mmCIF file with all atom_site columns, C-alpha atoms in Angstrom:
data_model
loop_
_atom_site.group_PDB
_atom_site.id
_atom_site.type_symbol
_atom_site.label_atom_id
_atom_site.label_alt_id
_atom_site.label_comp_id
_atom_site.label_asym_id
_atom_site.label_entity_id
_atom_site.label_seq_id
_atom_site.pdbx_PDB_ins_code
_atom_site.Cartn_x
_atom_site.Cartn_y
_atom_site.Cartn_z
_atom_site.occupancy
_atom_site.B_iso_or_equiv
_atom_site.pdbx_formal_charge
_atom_site.auth_seq_id
_atom_site.auth_comp_id
_atom_site.auth_asym_id
_atom_site.auth_atom_id
_atom_site.pdbx_PDB_model_num
ATOM 1   C CA . ASP A 1 1   ? 6.877   15.279  5.474   1.00 52.00 ? 1   ASP A CA 1
ATOM 2   C CA . ASP A 1 2   ? 4.555   18.327  5.297   1.00 62.00 ? 2   ASP A CA 1
ATOM 3   C CA . MET A 1 3   ? 1.385   15.982  5.706   1.00 62.00 ? 3   MET A CA 1
ATOM 4   C CA . LEU A 1 4   ? 2.342   14.501  9.209   1.00 64.00 ? 4   LEU A CA 1
ATOM 5   C CA . LEU A 1 5   ? 2.297   17.985  10.418  1.00 73.00 ? 5   LEU A CA 1
ATOM 6   C CA . GLU A 1 6   ? -1.837  18.701  8.976   1.00 86.00 ? 6   GLU A CA 1
ATOM 7   C CA . PRO A 1 7   ? -4.512  17.701  11.306  1.00 88.00 ? 7   PRO A CA 1
ATOM 8   C CA . GLY A 1 8   ? -6.379  14.437  10.026  1.00 93.00 ? 8   GLY A CA 1
ATOM 9   C CA . SER A 1 9   ? -3.677  13.642  7.346   1.00 95.00 ? 9   SER A CA 1
ATOM 10  C CA . PRO A 1 10  ? -3.342  10.053  6.705   1.00 96.00 ? 10  PRO A CA 1
ATOM 11  C CA . GLN A 1 11  ? 0.140   11.115  7.672   1.00 95.00 ? 11  GLN A CA 1
ATOM 12  C CA . GLU A 1 12  ? -0.366  13.111  11.335  1.00 95.00 ? 12  GLU A CA 1
ATOM 13  C CA . ARG A 1 13  ? -3.062  10.074  11.899  1.00 95.00 ? 13  ARG A CA 1
ATOM 14  C CA . ALA A 1 14  ? -0.316  7.090   11.372  1.00 95.00 ? 14  ALA A CA 1
ATOM 15  C CA . TYR A 1 15  ? 2.211   9.094   13.267  1.00 93.00 ? 15  TYR A CA 1
ATOM 16  C CA . ASN A 1 16  ? -0.292  9.630   16.416  1.00 92.00 ? 16  ASN A CA 1
ATOM 17  C CA . TRP A 1 17  ? -1.454  5.847   16.240  1.00 92.00 ? 17  TRP A CA 1
ATOM 18  C CA . LEU A 1 18  ? 2.567   4.673   16.992  1.00 89.00 ? 18  LEU A CA 1
ATOM 19  C CA . LYS A 1 19  ? 3.116   7.841   19.357  1.00 89.00 ? 19  LYS A CA 1
ATOM 20  C CA . ASN A 1 20  ? -0.393  6.890   21.383  1.00 89.00 ? 20  ASN A CA 1
ATOM 21  C CA . GLU A 1 21  ? -1.933  4.026   21.003  1.00 85.00 ? 21  GLU A CA 1
ATOM 22  C CA . ASP A 1 22  ? 0.426   1.583   19.060  1.00 82.00 ? 22  ASP A CA 1
ATOM 23  C CA . GLU A 1 23  ? 0.846   -1.134  22.247  1.00 77.00 ? 23  GLU A CA 1
ATOM 24  C CA . SER A 1 24  ? 3.775   -2.850  20.347  1.00 75.00 ? 24  SER A CA 1
ATOM 25  C CA . ASP A 1 25  ? 7.642   -3.131  20.594  1.00 65.00 ? 25  ASP A CA 1
ATOM 26  C CA . ASN A 1 26  ? 8.147   -0.464  18.540  1.00 59.00 ? 26  ASN A CA 1
ATOM 27  C CA . CYS A 1 27  ? 12.661  -1.072  19.569  1.00 55.00 ? 27  CYS A CA 1
ATOM 28  C CA . SER A 1 28  ? 11.836  -4.481  17.106  1.00 58.00 ? 28  SER A CA 1
ATOM 29  C CA . GLY A 1 29  ? 12.768  -2.768  14.035  1.00 63.00 ? 29  GLY A CA 1
ATOM 30  C CA . THR A 1 30  ? 9.625   -2.473  12.429  1.00 79.00 ? 30  THR A CA 1
ATOM 31  C CA . MET A 1 31  ? 8.165   0.986   13.327  1.00 87.00 ? 31  MET A CA 1
ATOM 32  C CA . GLY A 1 32  ? 9.008   1.912   9.153   1.00 90.00 ? 32  GLY A CA 1
ATOM 33  C CA . GLN A 1 33  ? 6.499   -1.173  8.302   1.00 94.00 ? 33  GLN A CA 1
ATOM 34  C CA . ARG A 1 34  ? 4.148   -0.483  10.981  1.00 93.00 ? 34  ARG A CA 1
ATOM 35  C CA . TYR A 1 35  ? 4.298   3.176   10.389  1.00 95.00 ? 35  TYR A CA 1
ATOM 36  C CA . GLY A 1 36  ? 3.862   2.569   6.200   1.00 96.00 ? 36  GLY A CA 1
ATOM 37  C CA . LEU A 1 37  ? 1.064   0.662   6.826   1.00 97.00 ? 37  LEU A CA 1
ATOM 38  C CA . ALA A 1 38  ? -0.627  2.870   9.014   1.00 97.00 ? 38  ALA A CA 1
ATOM 39  C CA . VAL A 1 39  ? -0.526  5.014   6.732   1.00 97.00 ? 39  VAL A CA 1
ATOM 40  C CA . PHE A 1 40  ? -1.926  3.083   3.542   1.00 98.00 ? 40  PHE A CA 1
ATOM 41  C CA . TYR A 1 41  ? -4.359  2.197   6.100   1.00 98.00 ? 41  TYR A CA 1
ATOM 42  C CA . TYR A 1 42  ? -5.868  5.829   6.445   1.00 98.00 ? 42  TYR A CA 1
ATOM 43  C CA . SER A 1 43  ? -5.372  6.742   3.423   1.00 98.00 ? 43  SER A CA 1
ATOM 44  C CA . THR A 1 44  ? -7.335  3.538   1.962   1.00 98.00 ? 44  THR A CA 1
ATOM 45  C CA . ASN A 1 45  ? -10.676 4.502   4.024   1.00 98.00 ? 45  ASN A CA 1
ATOM 46  C CA . GLY A 1 46  ? -9.522  1.298   6.519   1.00 97.00 ? 46  GLY A CA 1
ATOM 47  C CA . PRO A 1 47  ? -12.451 1.684   8.936   1.00 96.00 ? 47  PRO A CA 1
ATOM 48  C CA . SER A 1 48  ? -14.288 1.044   6.243   1.00 97.00 ? 48  SER A CA 1
ATOM 49  C CA . TRP A 1 49  ? -13.274 -2.185  4.881   1.00 98.00 ? 49  TRP A CA 1
ATOM 50  C CA . ASN A 1 50  ? -14.978 -5.323  4.952   1.00 97.00 ? 50  ASN A CA 1
ATOM 51  C CA . GLU A 1 51  ? -11.889 -6.924  6.393   1.00 96.00 ? 51  GLU A CA 1
ATOM 52  C CA . THR A 1 52  ? -10.058 -5.534  9.506   1.00 96.00 ? 52  THR A CA 1
ATOM 53  C CA . ASP A 1 53  ? -8.719  -8.611  11.956  1.00 96.00 ? 53  ASP A CA 1
ATOM 54  C CA . GLY A 1 54  ? -5.738  -7.455  13.569  1.00 95.00 ? 54  GLY A CA 1
ATOM 55  C CA . TRP A 1 55  ? -4.942  -3.886  11.158  1.00 97.00 ? 55  TRP A CA 1
ATOM 56  C CA . LEU A 1 56  ? -3.568  -1.471  13.698  1.00 95.00 ? 56  LEU A CA 1
ATOM 57  C CA . GLY A 1 57  ? -3.399  -3.710  16.755  1.00 91.00 ? 57  GLY A CA 1
ATOM 58  C CA . PRO A 1 58  ? -0.586  -4.657  19.043  1.00 88.00 ? 58  PRO A CA 1
ATOM 59  C CA . ASN A 1 59  ? 0.433   -7.760  16.917  1.00 90.00 ? 59  ASN A CA 1
ATOM 60  C CA . ASP A 1 60  ? 2.848   -7.846  14.686  1.00 91.00 ? 60  ASP A CA 1
ATOM 61  C CA . VAL A 1 61  ? 2.308   -7.290  11.162  1.00 94.00 ? 61  VAL A CA 1
ATOM 62  C CA . CYS A 1 62  ? 2.932   -10.843 9.997   1.00 95.00 ? 62  CYS A CA 1
ATOM 63  C CA . SER A 1 63  ? -0.845  -11.797 11.585  1.00 95.00 ? 63  SER A CA 1
ATOM 64  C CA . TRP A 1 64  ? -2.551  -9.094  10.369  1.00 96.00 ? 64  TRP A CA 1
ATOM 65  C CA . THR A 1 65  ? -5.762  -10.088 7.730   1.00 96.00 ? 65  THR A CA 1
ATOM 66  C CA . SER A 1 66  ? -4.455  -9.972  4.136   1.00 97.00 ? 66  SER A CA 1
ATOM 67  C CA . ILE A 1 67  ? -0.538  -9.562  4.643   1.00 98.00 ? 67  ILE A CA 1
ATOM 68  C CA . LYS A 1 68  ? 2.155   -11.762 3.619   1.00 98.00 ? 68  LYS A CA 1
ATOM 69  C CA . CYS A 1 69  ? 5.634   -11.668 5.042   1.00 97.00 ? 69  CYS A CA 1
ATOM 70  C CA . ASP A 1 70  ? 8.562   -12.652 4.039   1.00 96.00 ? 70  ASP A CA 1
ATOM 71  C CA . PHE A 1 71  ? 10.980  -15.494 6.268   1.00 95.00 ? 71  PHE A CA 1
ATOM 72  C CA . ASN A 1 72  ? 12.640  -12.495 7.482   1.00 92.00 ? 72  ASN A CA 1
ATOM 73  C CA . GLY A 1 73  ? 9.240   -10.810 8.918   1.00 92.00 ? 73  GLY A CA 1
ATOM 74  C CA . ASN A 1 74  ? 9.069   -8.114  6.382   1.00 95.00 ? 74  ASN A CA 1
ATOM 75  C CA . VAL A 1 75  ? 5.828   -7.342  4.315   1.00 97.00 ? 75  VAL A CA 1
ATOM 76  C CA . ALA A 1 76  ? 6.123   -9.153  0.360   1.00 98.00 ? 76  ALA A CA 1
ATOM 77  C CA . GLY A 1 77  ? 2.602   -9.412  0.203   1.00 98.00 ? 77  GLY A CA 1
ATOM 78  C CA . LEU A 1 78  ? -0.964  -7.070  0.186   1.00 98.00 ? 78  LEU A CA 1
ATOM 79  C CA . ARG A 1 79  ? -4.128  -9.061  -0.976  1.00 98.00 ? 79  ARG A CA 1
ATOM 80  C CA . LEU A 1 80  ? -6.373  -6.495  -0.746  1.00 98.00 ? 80  LEU A CA 1
ATOM 81  C CA . ASN A 1 81  ? -9.100  -7.191  -3.054  1.00 97.00 ? 81  ASN A CA 1
ATOM 82  C CA . ASP A 1 82  ? -12.924 -7.098  -2.949  1.00 97.00 ? 82  ASP A CA 1
ATOM 83  C CA . ASN A 1 83  ? -12.306 -4.959  0.884   1.00 98.00 ? 83  ASN A CA 1
ATOM 84  C CA . GLY A 1 84  ? -14.100 -2.079  0.445   1.00 98.00 ? 84  GLY A CA 1
ATOM 85  C CA . LEU A 1 85  ? -11.223 0.382   0.233   1.00 98.00 ? 85  LEU A CA 1
ATOM 86  C CA . GLY A 1 86  ? -11.495 3.781   -1.281  1.00 98.00 ? 86  GLY A CA 1
ATOM 87  C CA . GLY A 1 87  ? -8.993  6.727   -0.848  1.00 98.00 ? 87  GLY A CA 1
ATOM 88  C CA . SER A 1 88  ? -5.952  6.749   -2.931  1.00 98.00 ? 88  SER A CA 1
ATOM 89  C CA . LEU A 1 89  ? -2.571  4.565   -2.506  1.00 98.00 ? 89  LEU A CA 1
ATOM 90  C CA . PRO A 1 90  ? 0.435   6.973   -0.909  1.00 97.00 ? 90  PRO A CA 1
ATOM 91  C CA . THR A 1 91  ? 3.600   6.980   -1.444  1.00 96.00 ? 91  THR A CA 1
ATOM 92  C CA . GLU A 1 92  ? 4.411   5.340   2.304   1.00 96.00 ? 92  GLU A CA 1
ATOM 93  C CA . ILE A 1 93  ? 3.780   2.542   1.003   1.00 95.00 ? 93  ILE A CA 1
ATOM 94  C CA . THR A 1 94  ? 7.230   2.105   -0.202  1.00 94.00 ? 94  THR A CA 1
ATOM 95  C CA . ALA A 1 95  ? 8.366   1.692   3.328   1.00 94.00 ? 95  ALA A CA 1
ATOM 96  C CA . LEU A 1 96  ? 7.868   -1.981  2.792   1.00 96.00 ? 96  LEU A CA 1
ATOM 97  C CA . THR A 1 97  ? 9.990   -2.431  0.907   1.00 95.00 ? 97  THR A CA 1
ATOM 98  C CA . SER A 1 98  ? 10.343  -5.883  0.143   1.00 97.00 ? 98  SER A CA 1
ATOM 99  C CA . LEU A 1 99  ? 7.311   -5.672  -1.029  1.00 97.00 ? 99  LEU A CA 1
ATOM 100 C CA . SER A 1 100 ? 6.811   -7.967  -4.333  1.00 98.00 ? 100 SER A CA 1
ATOM 101 C CA . LYS A 1 101 ? 2.689   -8.636  -4.567  1.00 98.00 ? 101 LYS A CA 1
ATOM 102 C CA . LEU A 1 102 ? 0.310   -5.750  -4.238  1.00 98.00 ? 102 LEU A CA 1
ATOM 103 C CA . ARG A 1 103 ? -3.383  -6.887  -5.161  1.00 98.00 ? 103 ARG A CA 1
ATOM 104 C CA . VAL A 1 104 ? -5.822  -4.047  -4.073  1.00 98.00 ? 104 VAL A CA 1
ATOM 105 C CA . PHE A 1 105 ? -8.349  -4.848  -8.076  1.00 98.00 ? 105 PHE A CA 1
ATOM 106 C CA . ASN A 1 106 ? -12.009 -4.377  -7.263  1.00 98.00 ? 106 ASN A CA 1
ATOM 107 C CA . ASN A 1 107 ? -12.047 -1.847  -4.881  1.00 98.00 ? 107 ASN A CA 1
ATOM 108 C CA . ALA A 1 108 ? -12.541 2.404   -5.287  1.00 98.00 ? 108 ALA A CA 1
ATOM 109 C CA . ILE A 1 109 ? -9.314  3.801   -5.186  1.00 98.00 ? 109 ILE A CA 1
ATOM 110 C CA . THR A 1 110 ? -9.152  6.778   -6.604  1.00 98.00 ? 110 THR A CA 1
ATOM 111 C CA . GLY A 1 111 ? -6.335  9.262   -7.326  1.00 97.00 ? 111 GLY A CA 1
ATOM 112 C CA . GLN A 1 112 ? -2.888  7.940   -9.058  1.00 96.00 ? 112 GLN A CA 1
ATOM 113 C CA . VAL A 1 113 ? -0.515  5.398   -8.864  1.00 95.00 ? 113 VAL A CA 1
ATOM 114 C CA . PRO A 1 114 ? 2.751   6.565   -6.433  1.00 94.00 ? 114 PRO A CA 1
ATOM 115 C CA . THR A 1 115 ? 5.911   5.939   -8.773  1.00 91.00 ? 115 THR A CA 1
ATOM 116 C CA . GLN A 1 116 ? 7.059   5.197   -5.787  1.00 92.00 ? 116 GLN A CA 1
ATOM 117 C CA . LEU A 1 117 ? 6.129   1.728   -6.145  1.00 92.00 ? 117 LEU A CA 1
ATOM 118 C CA . TYR A 1 118 ? 7.629   0.843   -9.565  1.00 92.00 ? 118 TYR A CA 1
ATOM 119 C CA . SER A 1 119 ? 11.600  1.502   -7.420  1.00 91.00 ? 119 SER A CA 1
ATOM 120 C CA . LEU A 1 120 ? 10.282  -0.986  -4.910  1.00 94.00 ? 120 LEU A CA 1
ATOM 121 C CA . PRO A 1 121 ? 13.785  -3.651  -5.737  1.00 94.00 ? 121 PRO A CA 1
ATOM 122 C CA . ASN A 1 122 ? 11.304  -6.621  -4.948  1.00 95.00 ? 122 ASN A CA 1
ATOM 123 C CA . ILE A 1 123 ? 7.783   -5.554  -6.591  1.00 95.00 ? 123 ILE A CA 1
ATOM 124 C CA . GLU A 1 124 ? 6.686   -8.466  -8.536  1.00 96.00 ? 124 GLU A CA 1
ATOM 125 C CA . LEU A 1 125 ? 3.139   -8.102  -9.226  1.00 97.00 ? 125 LEU A CA 1
ATOM 126 C CA . LEU A 1 126 ? 1.218   -4.952  -9.124  1.00 96.00 ? 126 LEU A CA 1
ATOM 127 C CA . ASP A 1 127 ? -2.859  -5.800  -9.487  1.00 98.00 ? 127 ASP A CA 1
ATOM 128 C CA . LEU A 1 128 ? -5.147  -2.561  -9.348  1.00 97.00 ? 128 LEU A CA 1
ATOM 129 C CA . GLU A 1 129 ? -7.372  -3.353  -11.603 1.00 97.00 ? 129 GLU A CA 1
ATOM 130 C CA . SER A 1 130 ? -11.079 -2.103  -11.503 1.00 98.00 ? 130 SER A CA 1
ATOM 131 C CA . ASN A 1 131 ? -10.442 0.977   -8.985  1.00 98.00 ? 131 ASN A CA 1
ATOM 132 C CA . PHE A 1 132 ? -11.690 4.737   -10.222 1.00 98.00 ? 132 PHE A CA 1
ATOM 133 C CA . LEU A 1 133 ? -7.741  5.174   -10.709 1.00 97.00 ? 133 LEU A CA 1
ATOM 134 C CA . THR A 1 134 ? -6.272  8.363   -13.528 1.00 96.00 ? 134 THR A CA 1
ATOM 135 C CA . GLY A 1 135 ? -3.377  10.050  -14.381 1.00 94.00 ? 135 GLY A CA 1
ATOM 136 C CA . GLN A 1 136 ? -0.867  8.598   -16.735 1.00 90.00 ? 136 GLN A CA 1
ATOM 137 C CA . VAL A 1 137 ? 0.342   4.771   -15.963 1.00 84.00 ? 137 VAL A CA 1
ATOM 138 C CA . PHE A 1 138 ? 2.417   4.157   -18.273 1.00 83.00 ? 138 PHE A CA 1
ATOM 139 C CA . VAL A 1 139 ? 5.298   6.731   -17.033 1.00 84.00 ? 139 VAL A CA 1
ATOM 140 C CA . PRO A 1 140 ? 8.955   6.911   -17.609 1.00 82.00 ? 140 PRO A CA 1
ATOM 141 C CA . ASP A 1 141 ? 9.827   5.314   -13.531 1.00 83.00 ? 141 ASP A CA 1
ATOM 142 C CA . LEU A 1 142 ? 7.570   2.097   -14.688 1.00 84.00 ? 142 LEU A CA 1
ATOM 143 C CA . ALA A 1 143 ? 11.206  1.278   -16.284 1.00 81.00 ? 143 ALA A CA 1
ATOM 144 C CA . ASN A 1 144 ? 12.512  0.626   -12.641 1.00 79.00 ? 144 ASN A CA 1
ATOM 145 C CA . ALA A 1 145 ? 10.566  -2.213  -11.988 1.00 85.00 ? 145 ALA A CA 1
ATOM 146 C CA . ALA A 1 146 ? 11.155  -3.483  -15.471 1.00 81.00 ? 146 ALA A CA 1
ATOM 147 C CA . GLY A 1 147 ? 13.617  -6.708  -14.227 1.00 87.00 ? 147 GLY A CA 1
ATOM 148 C CA . THR A 1 148 ? 11.009  -7.831  -11.244 1.00 92.00 ? 148 THR A CA 1
ATOM 149 C CA . LEU A 1 149 ? 7.833   -7.124  -12.472 1.00 92.00 ? 149 LEU A CA 1
ATOM 150 C CA . LYS A 1 150 ? 6.056   -9.895  -13.612 1.00 93.00 ? 150 LYS A CA 1
ATOM 151 C CA . ARG A 1 151 ? 2.288   -8.730  -13.828 1.00 94.00 ? 151 ARG A CA 1
ATOM 152 C CA . PHE A 1 152 ? 0.516   -5.393  -14.306 1.00 93.00 ? 152 PHE A CA 1
ATOM 153 C CA . ARG A 1 153 ? -2.738  -5.464  -14.051 1.00 95.00 ? 153 ARG A CA 1
ATOM 154 C CA . CYS A 1 154 ? -4.252  -1.696  -14.404 1.00 94.00 ? 154 CYS A CA 1
ATOM 155 C CA . SER A 1 155 ? -7.812  -2.396  -17.176 1.00 94.00 ? 155 SER A CA 1
ATOM 156 C CA . ASP A 1 156 ? -10.536 -1.035  -16.061 1.00 96.00 ? 156 ASP A CA 1
ATOM 157 C CA . ASN A 1 157 ? -9.348  2.572   -14.453 1.00 96.00 ? 157 ASN A CA 1
ATOM 158 C CA . ALA A 1 158 ? -9.730  6.359   -15.795 1.00 95.00 ? 158 ALA A CA 1
ATOM 159 C CA . PHE A 1 159 ? -6.201  5.763   -16.940 1.00 93.00 ? 159 PHE A CA 1
ATOM 160 C CA . VAL A 1 160 ? -5.186  8.447   -19.642 1.00 91.00 ? 160 VAL A CA 1
ATOM 161 C CA . GLY A 1 161 ? -1.585  7.679   -22.144 1.00 84.00 ? 161 GLY A CA 1
ATOM 162 C CA . THR A 1 162 ? -0.730  5.550   -24.549 1.00 79.00 ? 162 THR A CA 1
ATOM 163 C CA . ILE A 1 163 ? 2.158   1.979   -24.107 1.00 70.00 ? 163 ILE A CA 1
ATOM 164 C CA . ASP A 1 164 ? 5.964   3.251   -24.260 1.00 66.00 ? 164 ASP A CA 1
ATOM 165 C CA . GLY A 1 165 ? 7.290   0.607   -27.237 1.00 66.00 ? 165 GLY A CA 1
ATOM 166 C CA . ASP A 1 166 ? 10.145  -0.472  -24.546 1.00 61.00 ? 166 ASP A CA 1
ATOM 167 C CA . VAL A 1 167 ? 7.385   -1.538  -22.015 1.00 57.00 ? 167 VAL A CA 1
#
């Protein structure tokens, strides 16, 4: 990933955190989740969030605030509404392959929604309302989530385009 090499990028900052600061047992099979969450943290201005308890700490990610895990210890939910998030949603969020619920409403997130979110196998809820997201929201990739996505809240953003009749 070219972003990994770009000094100061969220990807480079997450990599450096894992390499130099993370005190967790990175042999536990959770490194992908930790990296995805660290990129998410840096991409959405984590140091400026209202609530950050546990984030980028040595404990299991399941103990970090606003994270819910399934019985296997995989991140299944992020509930970061009204938390002062800014920046943009990174594609690395798809490292959370068990993610079923993403709630980031009422923040100041900008940019486009990574279409890879729609390919997560368990995604049921995307709540992106009341941010500053742009671009096309009803893209062909949205059909990838048709079997699992039950709620998709995206109002009060700056999206453009029309809703396809097949959605």
